[in-house]
PDB file of C-alpha atoms in Angstrom:
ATOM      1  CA  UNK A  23       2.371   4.607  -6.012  1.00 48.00           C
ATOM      2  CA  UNK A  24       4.043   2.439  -3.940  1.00 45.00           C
ATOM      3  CA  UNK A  25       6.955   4.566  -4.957  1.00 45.00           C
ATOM      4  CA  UNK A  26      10.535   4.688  -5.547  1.00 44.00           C
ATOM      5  CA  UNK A  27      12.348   8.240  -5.994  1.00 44.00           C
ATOM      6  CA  UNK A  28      10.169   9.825  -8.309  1.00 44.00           C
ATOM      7  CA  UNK A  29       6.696   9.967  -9.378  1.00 52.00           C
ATOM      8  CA  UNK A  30       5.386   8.907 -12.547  1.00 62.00           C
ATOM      9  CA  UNK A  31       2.153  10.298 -14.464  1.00 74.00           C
ATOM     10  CA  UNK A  32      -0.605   7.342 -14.316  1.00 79.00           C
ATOM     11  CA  UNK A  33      -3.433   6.827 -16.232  1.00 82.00           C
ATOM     12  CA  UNK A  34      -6.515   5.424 -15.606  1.00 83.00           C
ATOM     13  CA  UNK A  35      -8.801   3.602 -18.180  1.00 82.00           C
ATOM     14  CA  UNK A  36     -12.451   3.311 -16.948  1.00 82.00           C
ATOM     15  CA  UNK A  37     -14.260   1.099 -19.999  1.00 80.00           C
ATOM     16  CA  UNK A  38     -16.881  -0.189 -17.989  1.00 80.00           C
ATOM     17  CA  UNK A  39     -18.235   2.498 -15.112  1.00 76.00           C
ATOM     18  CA  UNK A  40     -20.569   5.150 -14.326  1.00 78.00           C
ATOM     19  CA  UNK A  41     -18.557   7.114 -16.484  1.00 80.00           C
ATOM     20  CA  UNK A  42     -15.569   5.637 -18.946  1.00 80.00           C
ATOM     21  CA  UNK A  43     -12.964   7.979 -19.786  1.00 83.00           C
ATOM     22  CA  UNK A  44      -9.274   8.703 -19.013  1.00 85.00           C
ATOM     23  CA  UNK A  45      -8.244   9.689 -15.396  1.00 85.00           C
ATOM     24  CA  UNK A  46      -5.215  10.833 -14.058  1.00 87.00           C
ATOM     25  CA  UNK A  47      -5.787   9.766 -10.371  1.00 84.00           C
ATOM     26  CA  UNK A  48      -6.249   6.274  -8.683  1.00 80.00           C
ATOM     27  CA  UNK A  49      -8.892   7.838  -6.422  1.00 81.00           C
ATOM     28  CA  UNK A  50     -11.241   9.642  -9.524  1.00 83.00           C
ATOM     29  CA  UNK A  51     -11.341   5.939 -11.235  1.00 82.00           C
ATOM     30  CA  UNK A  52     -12.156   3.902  -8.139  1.00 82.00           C
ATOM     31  CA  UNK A  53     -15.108   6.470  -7.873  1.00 81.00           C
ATOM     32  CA  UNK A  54     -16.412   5.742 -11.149  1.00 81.00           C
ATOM     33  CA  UNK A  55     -16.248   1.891 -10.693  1.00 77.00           C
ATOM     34  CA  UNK A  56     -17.145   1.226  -7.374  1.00 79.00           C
ATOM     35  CA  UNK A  57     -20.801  -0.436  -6.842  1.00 72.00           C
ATOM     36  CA  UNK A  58     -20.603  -0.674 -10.910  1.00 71.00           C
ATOM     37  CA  UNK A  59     -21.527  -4.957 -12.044  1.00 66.00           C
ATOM     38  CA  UNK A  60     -18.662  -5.565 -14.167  1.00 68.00           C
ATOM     39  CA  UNK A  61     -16.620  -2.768 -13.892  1.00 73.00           C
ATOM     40  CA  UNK A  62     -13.948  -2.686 -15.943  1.00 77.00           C
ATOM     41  CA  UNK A  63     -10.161  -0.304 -15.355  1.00 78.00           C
ATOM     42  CA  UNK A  64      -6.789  -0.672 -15.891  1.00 79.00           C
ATOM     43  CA  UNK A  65      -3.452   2.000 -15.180  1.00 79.00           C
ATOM     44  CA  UNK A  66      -1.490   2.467 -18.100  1.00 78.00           C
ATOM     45  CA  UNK A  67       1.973   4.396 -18.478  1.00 76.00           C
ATOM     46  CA  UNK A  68       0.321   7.021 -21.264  1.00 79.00           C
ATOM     47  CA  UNK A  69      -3.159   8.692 -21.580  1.00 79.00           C
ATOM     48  CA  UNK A  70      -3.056   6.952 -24.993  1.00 77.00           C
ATOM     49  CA  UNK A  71      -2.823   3.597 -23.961  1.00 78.00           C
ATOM     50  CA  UNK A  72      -5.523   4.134 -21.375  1.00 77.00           C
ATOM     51  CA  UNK A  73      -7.392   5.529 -23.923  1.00 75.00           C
ATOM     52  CA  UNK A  74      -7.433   2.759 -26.630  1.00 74.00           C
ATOM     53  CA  UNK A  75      -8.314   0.626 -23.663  1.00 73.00           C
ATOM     54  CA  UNK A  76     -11.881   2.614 -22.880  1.00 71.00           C
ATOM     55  CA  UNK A  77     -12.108   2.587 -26.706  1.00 70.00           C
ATOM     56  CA  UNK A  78     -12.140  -1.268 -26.344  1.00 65.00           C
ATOM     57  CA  UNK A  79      -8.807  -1.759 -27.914  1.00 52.00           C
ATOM     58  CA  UNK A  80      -5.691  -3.792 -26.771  1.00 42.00           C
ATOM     59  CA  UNK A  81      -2.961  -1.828 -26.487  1.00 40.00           C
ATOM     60  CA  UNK A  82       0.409  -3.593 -27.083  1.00 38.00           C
ATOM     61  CA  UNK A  83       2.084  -2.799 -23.233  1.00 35.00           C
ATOM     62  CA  UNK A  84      -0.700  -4.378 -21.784  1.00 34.00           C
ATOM     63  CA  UNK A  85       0.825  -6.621 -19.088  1.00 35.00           C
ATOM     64  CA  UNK A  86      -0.475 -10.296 -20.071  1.00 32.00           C
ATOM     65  CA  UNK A  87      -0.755 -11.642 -16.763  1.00 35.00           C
ATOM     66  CA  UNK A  88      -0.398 -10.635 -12.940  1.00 35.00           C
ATOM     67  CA  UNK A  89       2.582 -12.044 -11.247  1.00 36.00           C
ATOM     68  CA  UNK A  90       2.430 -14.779  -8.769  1.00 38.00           C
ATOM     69  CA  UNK A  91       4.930 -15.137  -5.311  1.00 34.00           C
ATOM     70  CA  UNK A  92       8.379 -16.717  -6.567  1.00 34.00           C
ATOM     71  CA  UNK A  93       8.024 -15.173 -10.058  1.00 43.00           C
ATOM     72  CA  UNK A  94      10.245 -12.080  -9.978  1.00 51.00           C
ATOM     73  CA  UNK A  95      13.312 -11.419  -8.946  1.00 59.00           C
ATOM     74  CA  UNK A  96      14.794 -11.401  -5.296  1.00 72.00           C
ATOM     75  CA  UNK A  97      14.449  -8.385  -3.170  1.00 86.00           C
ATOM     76  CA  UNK A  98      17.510  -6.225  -2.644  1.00 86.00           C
ATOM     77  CA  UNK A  99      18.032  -4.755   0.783  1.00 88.00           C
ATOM     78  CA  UNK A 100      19.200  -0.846   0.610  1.00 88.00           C
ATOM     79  CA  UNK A 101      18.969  -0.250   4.150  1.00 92.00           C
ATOM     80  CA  UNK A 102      22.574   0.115   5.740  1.00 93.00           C
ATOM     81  CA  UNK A 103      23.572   2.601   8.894  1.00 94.00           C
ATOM     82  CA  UNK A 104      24.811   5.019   6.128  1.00 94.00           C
ATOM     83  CA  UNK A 105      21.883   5.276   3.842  1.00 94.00           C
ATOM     84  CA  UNK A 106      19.527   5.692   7.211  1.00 95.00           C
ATOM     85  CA  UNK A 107      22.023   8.900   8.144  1.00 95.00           C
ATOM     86  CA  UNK A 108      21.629   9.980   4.764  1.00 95.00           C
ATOM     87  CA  UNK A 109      17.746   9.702   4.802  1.00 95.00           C
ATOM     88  CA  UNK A 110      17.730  11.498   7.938  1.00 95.00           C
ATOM     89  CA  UNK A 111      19.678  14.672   6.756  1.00 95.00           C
ATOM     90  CA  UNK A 112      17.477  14.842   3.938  1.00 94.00           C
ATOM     91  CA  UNK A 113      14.582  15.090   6.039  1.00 95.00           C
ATOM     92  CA  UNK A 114      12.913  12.009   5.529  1.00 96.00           C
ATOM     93  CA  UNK A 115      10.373   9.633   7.842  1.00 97.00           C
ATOM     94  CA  UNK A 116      11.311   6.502   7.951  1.00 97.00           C
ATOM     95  CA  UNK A 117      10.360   3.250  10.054  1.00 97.00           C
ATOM     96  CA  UNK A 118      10.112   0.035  10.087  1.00 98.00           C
ATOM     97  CA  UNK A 119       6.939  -2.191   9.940  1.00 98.00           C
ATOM     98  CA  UNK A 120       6.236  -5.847  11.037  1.00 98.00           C
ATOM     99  CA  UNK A 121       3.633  -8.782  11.855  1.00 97.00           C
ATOM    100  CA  UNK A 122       3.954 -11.855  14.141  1.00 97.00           C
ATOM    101  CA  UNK A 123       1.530 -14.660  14.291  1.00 97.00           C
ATOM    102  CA  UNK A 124       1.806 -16.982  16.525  1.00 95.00           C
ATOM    103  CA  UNK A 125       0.604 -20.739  15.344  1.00 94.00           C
ATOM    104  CA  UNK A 126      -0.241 -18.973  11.799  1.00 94.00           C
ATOM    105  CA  UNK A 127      -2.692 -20.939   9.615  1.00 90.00           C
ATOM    106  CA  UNK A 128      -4.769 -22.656  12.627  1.00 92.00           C
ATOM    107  CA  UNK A 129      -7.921 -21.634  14.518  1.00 91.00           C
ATOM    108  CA  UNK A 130      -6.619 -20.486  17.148  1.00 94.00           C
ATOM    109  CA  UNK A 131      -4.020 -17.968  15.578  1.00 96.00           C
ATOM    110  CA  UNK A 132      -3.237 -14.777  17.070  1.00 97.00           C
ATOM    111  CA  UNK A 133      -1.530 -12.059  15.189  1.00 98.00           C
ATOM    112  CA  UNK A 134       0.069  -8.601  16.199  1.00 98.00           C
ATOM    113  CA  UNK A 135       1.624  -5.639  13.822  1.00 98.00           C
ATOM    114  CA  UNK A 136       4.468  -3.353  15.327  1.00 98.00           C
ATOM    115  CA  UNK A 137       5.676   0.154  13.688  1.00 98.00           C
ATOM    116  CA  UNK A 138       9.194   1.543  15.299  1.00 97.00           C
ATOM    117  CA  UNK A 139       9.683   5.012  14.102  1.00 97.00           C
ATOM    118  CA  UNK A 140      13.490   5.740  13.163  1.00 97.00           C
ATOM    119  CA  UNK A 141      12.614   9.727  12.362  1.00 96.00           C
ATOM    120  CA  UNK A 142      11.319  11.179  14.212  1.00 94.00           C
ATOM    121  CA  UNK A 143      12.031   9.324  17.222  1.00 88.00           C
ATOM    122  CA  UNK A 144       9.059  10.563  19.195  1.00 81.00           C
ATOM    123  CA  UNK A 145       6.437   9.410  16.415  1.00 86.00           C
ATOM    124  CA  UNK A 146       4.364   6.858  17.871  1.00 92.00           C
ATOM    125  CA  UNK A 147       5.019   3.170  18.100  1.00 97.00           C
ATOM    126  CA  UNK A 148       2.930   0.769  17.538  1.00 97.00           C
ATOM    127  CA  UNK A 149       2.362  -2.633  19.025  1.00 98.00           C
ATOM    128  CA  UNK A 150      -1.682  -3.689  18.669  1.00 98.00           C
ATOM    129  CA  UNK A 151      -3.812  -6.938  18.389  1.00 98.00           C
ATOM    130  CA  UNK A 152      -4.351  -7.450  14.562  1.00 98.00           C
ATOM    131  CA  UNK A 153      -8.588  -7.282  14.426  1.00 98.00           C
ATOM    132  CA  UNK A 154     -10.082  -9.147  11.730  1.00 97.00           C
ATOM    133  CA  UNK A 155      -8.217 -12.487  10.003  1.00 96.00           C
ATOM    134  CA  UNK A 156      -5.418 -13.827  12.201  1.00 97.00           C
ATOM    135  CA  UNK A 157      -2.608 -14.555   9.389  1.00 97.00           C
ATOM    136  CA  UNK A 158       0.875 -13.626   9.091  1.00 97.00           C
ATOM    137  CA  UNK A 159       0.637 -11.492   5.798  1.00 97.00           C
ATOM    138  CA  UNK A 160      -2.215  -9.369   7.109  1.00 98.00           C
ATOM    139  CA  UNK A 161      -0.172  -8.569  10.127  1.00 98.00           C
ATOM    140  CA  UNK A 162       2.482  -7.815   7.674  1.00 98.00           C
ATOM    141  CA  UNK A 163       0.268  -5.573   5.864  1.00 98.00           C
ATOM    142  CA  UNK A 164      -1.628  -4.133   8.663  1.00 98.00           C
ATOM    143  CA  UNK A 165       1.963  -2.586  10.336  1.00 98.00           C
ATOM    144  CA  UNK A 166       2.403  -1.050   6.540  1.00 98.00           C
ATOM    145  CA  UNK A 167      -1.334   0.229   7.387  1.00 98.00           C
ATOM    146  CA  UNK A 168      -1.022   1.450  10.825  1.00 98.00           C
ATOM    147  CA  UNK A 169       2.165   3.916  10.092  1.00 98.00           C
ATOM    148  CA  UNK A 170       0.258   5.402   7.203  1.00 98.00           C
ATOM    149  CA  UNK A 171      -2.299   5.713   9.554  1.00 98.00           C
ATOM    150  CA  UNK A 172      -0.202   7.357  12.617  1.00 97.00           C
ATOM    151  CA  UNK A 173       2.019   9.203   9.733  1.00 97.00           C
ATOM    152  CA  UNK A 174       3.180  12.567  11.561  1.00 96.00           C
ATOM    153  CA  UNK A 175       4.142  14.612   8.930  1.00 96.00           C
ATOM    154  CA  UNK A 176       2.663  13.350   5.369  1.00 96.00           C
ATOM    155  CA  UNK A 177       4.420  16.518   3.523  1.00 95.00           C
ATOM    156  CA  UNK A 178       7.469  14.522   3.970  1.00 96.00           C
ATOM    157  CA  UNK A 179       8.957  11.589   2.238  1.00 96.00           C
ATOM    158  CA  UNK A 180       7.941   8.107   4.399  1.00 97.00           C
ATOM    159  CA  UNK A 181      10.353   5.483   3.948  1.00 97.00           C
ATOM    160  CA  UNK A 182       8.651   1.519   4.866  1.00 97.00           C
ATOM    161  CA  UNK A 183      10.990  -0.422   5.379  1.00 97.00           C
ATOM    162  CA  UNK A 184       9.527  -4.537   6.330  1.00 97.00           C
ATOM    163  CA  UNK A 185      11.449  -8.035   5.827  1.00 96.00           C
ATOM    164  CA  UNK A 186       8.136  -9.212   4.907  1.00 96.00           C
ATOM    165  CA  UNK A 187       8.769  -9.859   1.179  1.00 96.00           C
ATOM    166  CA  UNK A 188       4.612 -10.135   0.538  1.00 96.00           C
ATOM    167  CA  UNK A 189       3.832  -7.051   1.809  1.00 97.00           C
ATOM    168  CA  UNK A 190       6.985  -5.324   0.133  1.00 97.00           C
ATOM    169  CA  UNK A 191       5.872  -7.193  -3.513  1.00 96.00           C
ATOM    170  CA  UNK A 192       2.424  -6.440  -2.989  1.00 96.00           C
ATOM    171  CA  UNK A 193       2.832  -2.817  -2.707  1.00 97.00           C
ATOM    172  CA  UNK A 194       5.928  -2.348  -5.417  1.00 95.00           C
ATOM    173  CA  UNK A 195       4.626  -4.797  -7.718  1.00 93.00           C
ATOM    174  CA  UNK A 196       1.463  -6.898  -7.879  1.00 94.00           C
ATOM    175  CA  UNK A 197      -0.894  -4.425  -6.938  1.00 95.00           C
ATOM    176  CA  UNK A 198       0.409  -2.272 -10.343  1.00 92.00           C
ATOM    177  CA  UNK A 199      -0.959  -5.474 -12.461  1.00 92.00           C
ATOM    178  CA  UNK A 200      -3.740  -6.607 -10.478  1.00 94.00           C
ATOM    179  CA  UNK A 201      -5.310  -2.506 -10.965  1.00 93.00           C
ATOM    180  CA  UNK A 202      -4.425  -2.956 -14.951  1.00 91.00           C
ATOM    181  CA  UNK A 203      -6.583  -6.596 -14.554  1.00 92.00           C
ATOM    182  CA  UNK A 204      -9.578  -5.106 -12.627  1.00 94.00           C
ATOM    183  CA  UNK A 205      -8.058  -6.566  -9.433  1.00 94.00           C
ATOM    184  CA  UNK A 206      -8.428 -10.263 -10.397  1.00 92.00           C
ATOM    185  CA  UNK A 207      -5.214 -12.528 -10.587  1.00 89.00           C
ATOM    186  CA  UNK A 208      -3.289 -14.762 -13.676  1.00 85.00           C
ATOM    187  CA  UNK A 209      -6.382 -17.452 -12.639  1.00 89.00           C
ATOM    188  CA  UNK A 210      -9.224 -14.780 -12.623  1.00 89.00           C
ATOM    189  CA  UNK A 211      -9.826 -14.317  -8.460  1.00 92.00           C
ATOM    190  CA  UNK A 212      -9.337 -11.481  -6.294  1.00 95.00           C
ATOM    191  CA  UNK A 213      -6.468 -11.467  -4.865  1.00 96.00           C
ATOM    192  CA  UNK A 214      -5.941 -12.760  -1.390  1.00 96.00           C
ATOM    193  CA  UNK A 215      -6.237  -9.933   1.353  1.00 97.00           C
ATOM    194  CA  UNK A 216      -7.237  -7.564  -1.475  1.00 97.00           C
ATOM    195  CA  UNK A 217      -9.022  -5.276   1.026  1.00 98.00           C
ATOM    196  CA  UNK A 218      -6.816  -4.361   2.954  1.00 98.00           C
ATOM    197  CA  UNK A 219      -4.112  -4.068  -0.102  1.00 98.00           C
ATOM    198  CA  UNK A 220      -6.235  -1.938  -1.652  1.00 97.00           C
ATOM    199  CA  UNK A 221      -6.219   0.740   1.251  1.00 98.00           C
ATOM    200  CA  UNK A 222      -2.896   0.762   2.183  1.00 98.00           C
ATOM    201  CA  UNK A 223      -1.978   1.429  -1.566  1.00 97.00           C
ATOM    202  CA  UNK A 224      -4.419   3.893  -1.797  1.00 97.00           C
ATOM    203  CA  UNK A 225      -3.433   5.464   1.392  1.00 97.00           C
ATOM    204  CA  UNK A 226       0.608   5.550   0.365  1.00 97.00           C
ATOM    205  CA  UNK A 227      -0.669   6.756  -3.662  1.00 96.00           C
ATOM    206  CA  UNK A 228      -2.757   9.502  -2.234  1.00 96.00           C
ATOM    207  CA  UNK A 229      -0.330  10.760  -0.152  1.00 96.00           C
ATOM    208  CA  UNK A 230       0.732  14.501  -0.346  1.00 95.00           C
ATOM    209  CA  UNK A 231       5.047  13.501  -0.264  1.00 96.00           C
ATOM    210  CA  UNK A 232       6.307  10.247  -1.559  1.00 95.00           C
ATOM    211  CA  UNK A 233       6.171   6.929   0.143  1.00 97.00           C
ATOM    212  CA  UNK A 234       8.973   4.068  -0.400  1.00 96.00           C
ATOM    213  CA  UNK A 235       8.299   0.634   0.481  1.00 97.00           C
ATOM    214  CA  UNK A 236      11.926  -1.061   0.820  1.00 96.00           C
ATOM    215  CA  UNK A 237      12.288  -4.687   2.240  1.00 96.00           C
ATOM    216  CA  UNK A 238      15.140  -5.621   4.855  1.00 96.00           C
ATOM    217  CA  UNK A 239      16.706  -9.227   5.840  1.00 93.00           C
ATOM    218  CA  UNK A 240      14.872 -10.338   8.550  1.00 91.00           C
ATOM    219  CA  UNK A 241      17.037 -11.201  12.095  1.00 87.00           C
ATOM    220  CA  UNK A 242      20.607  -9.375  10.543  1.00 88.00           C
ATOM    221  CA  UNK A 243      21.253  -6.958  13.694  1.00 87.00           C
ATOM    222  CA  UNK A 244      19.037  -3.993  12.453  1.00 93.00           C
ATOM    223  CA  UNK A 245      17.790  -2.611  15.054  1.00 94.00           C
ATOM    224  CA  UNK A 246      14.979  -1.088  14.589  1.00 96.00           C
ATOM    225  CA  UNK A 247      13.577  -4.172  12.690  1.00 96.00           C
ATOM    226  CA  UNK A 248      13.785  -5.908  16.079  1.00 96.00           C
ATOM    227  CA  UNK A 249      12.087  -3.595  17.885  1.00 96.00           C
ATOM    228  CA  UNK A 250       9.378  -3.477  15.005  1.00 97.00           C
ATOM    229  CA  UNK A 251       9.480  -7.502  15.663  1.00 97.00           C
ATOM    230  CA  UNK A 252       9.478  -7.482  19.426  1.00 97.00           C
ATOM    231  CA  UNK A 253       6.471  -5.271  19.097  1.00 97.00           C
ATOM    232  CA  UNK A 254       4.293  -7.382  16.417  1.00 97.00           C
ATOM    233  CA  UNK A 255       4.914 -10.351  18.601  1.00 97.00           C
ATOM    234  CA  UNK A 256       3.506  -8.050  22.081  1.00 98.00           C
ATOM    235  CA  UNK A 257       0.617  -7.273  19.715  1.00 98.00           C
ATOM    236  CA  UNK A 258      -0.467 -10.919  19.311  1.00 96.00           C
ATOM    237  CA  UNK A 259      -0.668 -11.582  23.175  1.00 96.00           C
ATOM    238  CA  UNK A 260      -2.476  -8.704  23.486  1.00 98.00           C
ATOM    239  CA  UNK A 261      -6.511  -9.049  23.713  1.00 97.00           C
ATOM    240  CA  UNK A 262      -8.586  -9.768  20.664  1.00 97.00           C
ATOM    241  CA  UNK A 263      -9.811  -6.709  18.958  1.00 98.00           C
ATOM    242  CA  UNK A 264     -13.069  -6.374  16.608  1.00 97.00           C
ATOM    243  CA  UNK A 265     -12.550  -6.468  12.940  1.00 97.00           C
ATOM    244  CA  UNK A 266     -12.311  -3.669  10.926  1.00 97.00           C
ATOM    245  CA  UNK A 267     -14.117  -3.106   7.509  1.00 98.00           C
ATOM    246  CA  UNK A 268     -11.420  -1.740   5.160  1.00 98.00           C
ATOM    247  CA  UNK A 269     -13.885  -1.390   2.415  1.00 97.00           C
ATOM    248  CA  UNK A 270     -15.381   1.057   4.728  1.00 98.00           C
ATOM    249  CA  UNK A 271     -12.007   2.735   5.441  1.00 98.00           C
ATOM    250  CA  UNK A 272     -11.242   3.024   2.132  1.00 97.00           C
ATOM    251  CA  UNK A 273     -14.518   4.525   1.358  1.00 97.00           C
ATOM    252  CA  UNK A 274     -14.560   6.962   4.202  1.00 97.00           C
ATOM    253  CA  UNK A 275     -10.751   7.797   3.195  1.00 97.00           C
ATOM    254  CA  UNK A 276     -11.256   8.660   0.001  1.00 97.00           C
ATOM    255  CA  UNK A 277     -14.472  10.779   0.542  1.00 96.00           C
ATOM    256  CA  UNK A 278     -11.924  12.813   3.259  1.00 96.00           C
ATOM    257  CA  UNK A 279      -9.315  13.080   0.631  1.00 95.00           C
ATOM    258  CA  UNK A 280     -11.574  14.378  -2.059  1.00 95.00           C
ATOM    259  CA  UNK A 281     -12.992  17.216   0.484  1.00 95.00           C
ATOM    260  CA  UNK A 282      -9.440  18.215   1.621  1.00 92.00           C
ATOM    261  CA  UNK A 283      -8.466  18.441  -2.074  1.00 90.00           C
ATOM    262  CA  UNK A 284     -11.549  20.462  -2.706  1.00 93.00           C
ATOM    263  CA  UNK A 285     -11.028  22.742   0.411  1.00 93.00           C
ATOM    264  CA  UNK A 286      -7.382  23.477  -0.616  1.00 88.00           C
ATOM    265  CA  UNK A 287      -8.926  24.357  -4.621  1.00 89.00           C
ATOM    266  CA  UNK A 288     -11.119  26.768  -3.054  1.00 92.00           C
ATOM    267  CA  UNK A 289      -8.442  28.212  -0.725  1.00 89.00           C
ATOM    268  CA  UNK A 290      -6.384  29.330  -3.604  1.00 83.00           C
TER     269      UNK A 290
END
């Protein structure tokens, strides 16, 4: 998923579902453990490893634990004037996502997400009212959402770029472990913000061409990461929205992706 420059085969071990087995896609496992009491699937690298997993083994690459904010390493940035250029002539998407809240973590917080499109320039912007929980990191997460969502050409590669390093971790990392743990952290909860999570990885695993999540210093003269900025932070004096179920979405987008894939099987 959240991915870098190439795609990896995943497998998925369903050992407690409507029906355990071995699947190769994210979407085909979610299906067989979603309404399912105690539901039990984990990604693995090989189909063997998934395997001894439904069999009720423990395979030794197992990941032990899920990690936790401040446990891995410090983000790199990539982006530089060059490396956009070079993007560009290759043909890629790319913009840049970004949340503002103002007085985040009290009542009366009000959040806003902005997407500023890079390539092409004409894609649309974004600069909205964040509907549901008014927090920082769902604002962060929501911008991620919305240019998935307003995507103008998915058979092309999307580079994400955000100085939110949550959102960027969440998608590149955490979300690989917290899948192999059933979704539940090193202490045994859901993750916070796990619904949304959950459909923006989907969302950027199920696309057709490859999305990269890449973070960027915050306030260092790019840009476009201003503009994404100036635009979160016109989103969270805009009106309050109603909330949005992304259970739901995530539901309703992977019924749509399953009848596209079946329409284009029956095309051939």
């Amino acid at each position: 998923m959240a991915k870098g420059d190439s795609k990896k085969q995943k497998f998925y071990g369903v050992r407690t579902g409507h029906k355990p087995g071995v699947y190769t896609t994210y979407e085909d496992a979610l299906e067989q453990v979603k309404g399912c009491k105690g539901a039990k699937h984990k990604s693995f690298s090989s189909r063997k490893e998934a395997q001894a997993f439904v069999n009720g083994s423990s395979p030794s690459s197992q990941a032990a634990s899920s990690p936790r904010p401040g446990q891995s390493a410090p983000l790199k940035q990539v982006w530089s004037p060059e490396y956009e250029s070079q993007l560009i002539e290759e043909g890629a998407l790319i913009c840049f996502a970004d949340g503002s809240c103002a007085g985040n973590g009290q009542h009366a917080a009000r959040a806003g997400s902005g997407v500023c499109w890079v390539n092409p320039k004409d894609a649309l912007n974004v600069s909205e009212r964040l509907p549901g929980k008014q927090t920082n990191q769902c604002a962060e997460l929501y911008a991620m959402l919305r240019a998935l969502e307003v995507d103008p050409d998915p058979e092309r590669p999307l580079y994400i770029f955000s100085d939110s390093t949550y959102s960027i971790k969440c998608m590149n990392e955490w979300a690989k472990n917290w899948i192999r743990k059933d979704w539940k952290t090193s202490t045994g909860q859901e993750p916070e913000n796990a619904d949304l999570i959950k459909l923006v990885y989907a969302m950027a695993d199920l696309r057709p061409a490859k999305v990269v999540f890449s973070w960027v210093k915050a306030h260092d003269a790019v840009g476009s990461n201003e503009a994404a900025d100036q635009m979160a932070v016109r989103g969270n004096g805009l009106e309050a929205v109603p909330a949005r179920n992304f259970v739901e979405d995530l539901d309703t987008f992977l019924r749509e992706h399953r009848e596209r894939k079946r329409a284009a099987q029956l095309a051939r």
